C-alpha atoms as one frame of an Amber mdcrd trajectory, in Angstrom:
protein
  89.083  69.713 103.272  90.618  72.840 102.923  93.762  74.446 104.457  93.738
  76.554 107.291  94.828  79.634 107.582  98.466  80.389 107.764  99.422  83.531
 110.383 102.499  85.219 111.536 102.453  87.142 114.708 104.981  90.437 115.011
 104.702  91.991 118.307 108.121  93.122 120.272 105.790  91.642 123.454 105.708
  87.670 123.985 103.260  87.456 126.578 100.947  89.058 124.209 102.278  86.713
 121.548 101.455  83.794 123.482  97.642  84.986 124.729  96.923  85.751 121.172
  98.331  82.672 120.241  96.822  80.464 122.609  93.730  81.690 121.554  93.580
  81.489 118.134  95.101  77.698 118.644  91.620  77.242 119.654  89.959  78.274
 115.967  90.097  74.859 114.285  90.627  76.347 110.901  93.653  78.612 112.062
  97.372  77.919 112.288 100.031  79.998 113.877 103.101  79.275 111.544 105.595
  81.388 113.586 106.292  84.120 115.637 108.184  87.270 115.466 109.266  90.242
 117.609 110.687  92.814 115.306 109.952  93.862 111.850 113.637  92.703 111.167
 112.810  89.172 112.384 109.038  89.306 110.683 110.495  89.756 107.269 112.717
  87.102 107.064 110.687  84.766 108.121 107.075  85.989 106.291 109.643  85.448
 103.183 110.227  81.951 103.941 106.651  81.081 104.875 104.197  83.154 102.938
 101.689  83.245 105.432  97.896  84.096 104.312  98.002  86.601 107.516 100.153
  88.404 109.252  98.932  90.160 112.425 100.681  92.902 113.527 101.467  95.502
 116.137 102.365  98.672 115.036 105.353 100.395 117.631 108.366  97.632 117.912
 112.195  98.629 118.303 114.150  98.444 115.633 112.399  99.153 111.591 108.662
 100.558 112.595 105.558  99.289 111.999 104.914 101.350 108.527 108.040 100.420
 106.921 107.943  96.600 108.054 104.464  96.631 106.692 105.654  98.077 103.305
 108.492  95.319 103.268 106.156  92.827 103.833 103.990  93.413 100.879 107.228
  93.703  99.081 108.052  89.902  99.894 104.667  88.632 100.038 101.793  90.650
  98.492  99.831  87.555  99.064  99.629  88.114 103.076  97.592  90.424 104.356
  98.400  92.462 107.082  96.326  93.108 110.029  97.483  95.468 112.403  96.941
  94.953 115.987  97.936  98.064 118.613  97.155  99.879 121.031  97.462 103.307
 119.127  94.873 105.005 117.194  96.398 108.462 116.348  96.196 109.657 113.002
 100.048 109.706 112.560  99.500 105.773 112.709  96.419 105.193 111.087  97.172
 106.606 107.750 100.245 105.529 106.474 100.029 102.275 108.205  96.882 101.638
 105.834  98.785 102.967 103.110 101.819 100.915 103.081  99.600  98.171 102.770
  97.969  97.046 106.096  94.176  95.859 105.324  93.027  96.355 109.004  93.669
  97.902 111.595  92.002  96.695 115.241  93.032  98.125 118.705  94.402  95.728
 121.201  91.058  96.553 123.694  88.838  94.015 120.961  87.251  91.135 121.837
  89.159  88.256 121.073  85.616  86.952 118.927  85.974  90.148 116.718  89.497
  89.464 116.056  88.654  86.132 115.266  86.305  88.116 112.830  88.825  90.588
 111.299  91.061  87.705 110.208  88.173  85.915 108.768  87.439  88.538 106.667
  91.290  89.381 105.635  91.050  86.575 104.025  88.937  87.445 102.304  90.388
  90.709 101.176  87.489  92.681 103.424  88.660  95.395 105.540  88.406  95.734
 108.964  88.439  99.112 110.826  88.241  99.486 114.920  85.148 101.889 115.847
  87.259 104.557 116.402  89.590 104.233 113.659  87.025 104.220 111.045  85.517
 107.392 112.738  88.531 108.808 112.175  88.746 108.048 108.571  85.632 108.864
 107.931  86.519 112.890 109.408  89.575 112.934 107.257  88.334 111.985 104.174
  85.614 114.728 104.911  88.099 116.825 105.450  90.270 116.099 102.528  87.138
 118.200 100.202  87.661 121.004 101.713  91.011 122.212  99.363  91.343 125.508
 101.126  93.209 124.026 103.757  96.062 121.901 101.915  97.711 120.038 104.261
 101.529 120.922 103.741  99.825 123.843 106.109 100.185 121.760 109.342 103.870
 121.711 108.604 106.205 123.815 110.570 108.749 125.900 108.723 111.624 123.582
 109.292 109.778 120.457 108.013 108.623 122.277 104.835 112.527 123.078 104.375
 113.013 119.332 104.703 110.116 118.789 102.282 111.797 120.756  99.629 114.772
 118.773  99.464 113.284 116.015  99.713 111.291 116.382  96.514 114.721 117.756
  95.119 116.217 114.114  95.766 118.519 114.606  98.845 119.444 112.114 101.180
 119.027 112.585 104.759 122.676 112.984 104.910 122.792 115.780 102.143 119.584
 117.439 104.198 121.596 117.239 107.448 124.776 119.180 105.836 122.634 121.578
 104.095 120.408 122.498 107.299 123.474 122.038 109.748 121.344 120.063 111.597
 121.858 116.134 112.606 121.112 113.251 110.574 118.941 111.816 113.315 116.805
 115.001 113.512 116.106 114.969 109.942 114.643 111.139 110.241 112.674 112.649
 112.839 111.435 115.939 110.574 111.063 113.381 107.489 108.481 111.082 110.320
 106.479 113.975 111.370 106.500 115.481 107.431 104.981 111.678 106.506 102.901
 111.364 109.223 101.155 114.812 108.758 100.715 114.456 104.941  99.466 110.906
 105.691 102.118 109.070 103.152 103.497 106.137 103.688 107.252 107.419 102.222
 109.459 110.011 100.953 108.497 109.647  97.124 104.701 109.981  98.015 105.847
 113.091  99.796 108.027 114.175  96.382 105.672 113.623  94.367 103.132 115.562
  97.012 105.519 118.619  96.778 105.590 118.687  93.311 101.988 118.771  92.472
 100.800 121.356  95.198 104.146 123.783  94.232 105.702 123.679  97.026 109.196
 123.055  94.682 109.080 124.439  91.353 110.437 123.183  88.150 113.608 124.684
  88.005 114.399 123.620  91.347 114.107 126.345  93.243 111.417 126.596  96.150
């Protein structure tokens, strides 16, 4: 006989913790191992249990969805991480699939194709809402076309940020530099990421490096 299938449910909402739960209670070869309702609270304890799933939403208080997905890989590349929201923007699409999330369902599914997409997590298969998968399909359409780079969606301010970023500042050096508060540069670094489609600052770096944004020497 073989084991079921470990999951971990992260969502900052516990009646919608305990309808998914009840329901997948009902999938003989599933087990809910634990519960969490922050990405604080989901790493700690997806490090203890190494859960074959974890099934996530994507907006919580506290670390957000992207980065809690990123840790979790970092503690357990094992579990795969299926995200589970409401929100299908492309500022959360993107670099929630590239921090490491290998689906990514909106919370309007039928609890039968959820049952589906964990199946097939498993199983390492992805599993892409209707209208997520539309929308990757456009962008990687889009991402041929090389006289529009994308740095070109960025206002002036955020390609300021950019720059020293890729010159290895802080968000505390960036804040004195710009005379501008540390919390607004979190928020210029969020919009620069979720533009560019990266899942964090070095991807960005490295982004800024290769299209010339920063040259060699430092200077922009």
């Amino acid at each position: 006989m073989t084991n079921p299938t470990s999951i971990i449910l992260v969502d900052d909402h516990e009646v919608v913790r305990n309808g998914v739960r009840a329901y997948l209670e009902t999938v003989k070869d599933f087990q809910v191992v634990g519960e969490a309702g922050s990405g604080e609270e989901a790493i700690q304890l997806i490090a203890d249990a190494i859960p074959d799933v974890v099934l996530m939403d994507l907006i919580m208080p506290g670390m957000d969805g992207v980065e809690t997905i990123r840790r979790i890989k970092q503690v357990s590349p094992r579990s795969q991480v299926v995200v589970l929201t409401s929100f299908h923007e492309d500022v959360h699409i993107f670099p929630a699939l590239k921090a490491g999330a290998i689906s990514y369902i909106l919370k309007d599914m039928k609890m039968d194709k959820l049952v589906d997409a964990l199946h097939r997590a498993v199983q390492g298969e992805v599993t892409l809402h209707p209208r997520v998968a539309a929308r990757v399909l456009q962008n990687i359409r889009g991402e041929t076309d090389e006289t529009e780079p994308l740095f070109t969606e960025l206002t002036d301010r955020e390609l300021d940020v950019l720059k020293l970023i890729a010159s290895g500042l802080t968000n505390s050096q960036i804040a004195e530099k710009l005379v501008i508060s540390e919390n607004t540069v979190k928020g210029h670094v969020s919009n620069i990421l979720s533009k560019l489609h990266m899942a964090d600052r070095t991807q960005a770096a490295v982004y800024a490096w290769q299209r010339g944004i920063v040259h060699r020497e430092g200077s922009a």
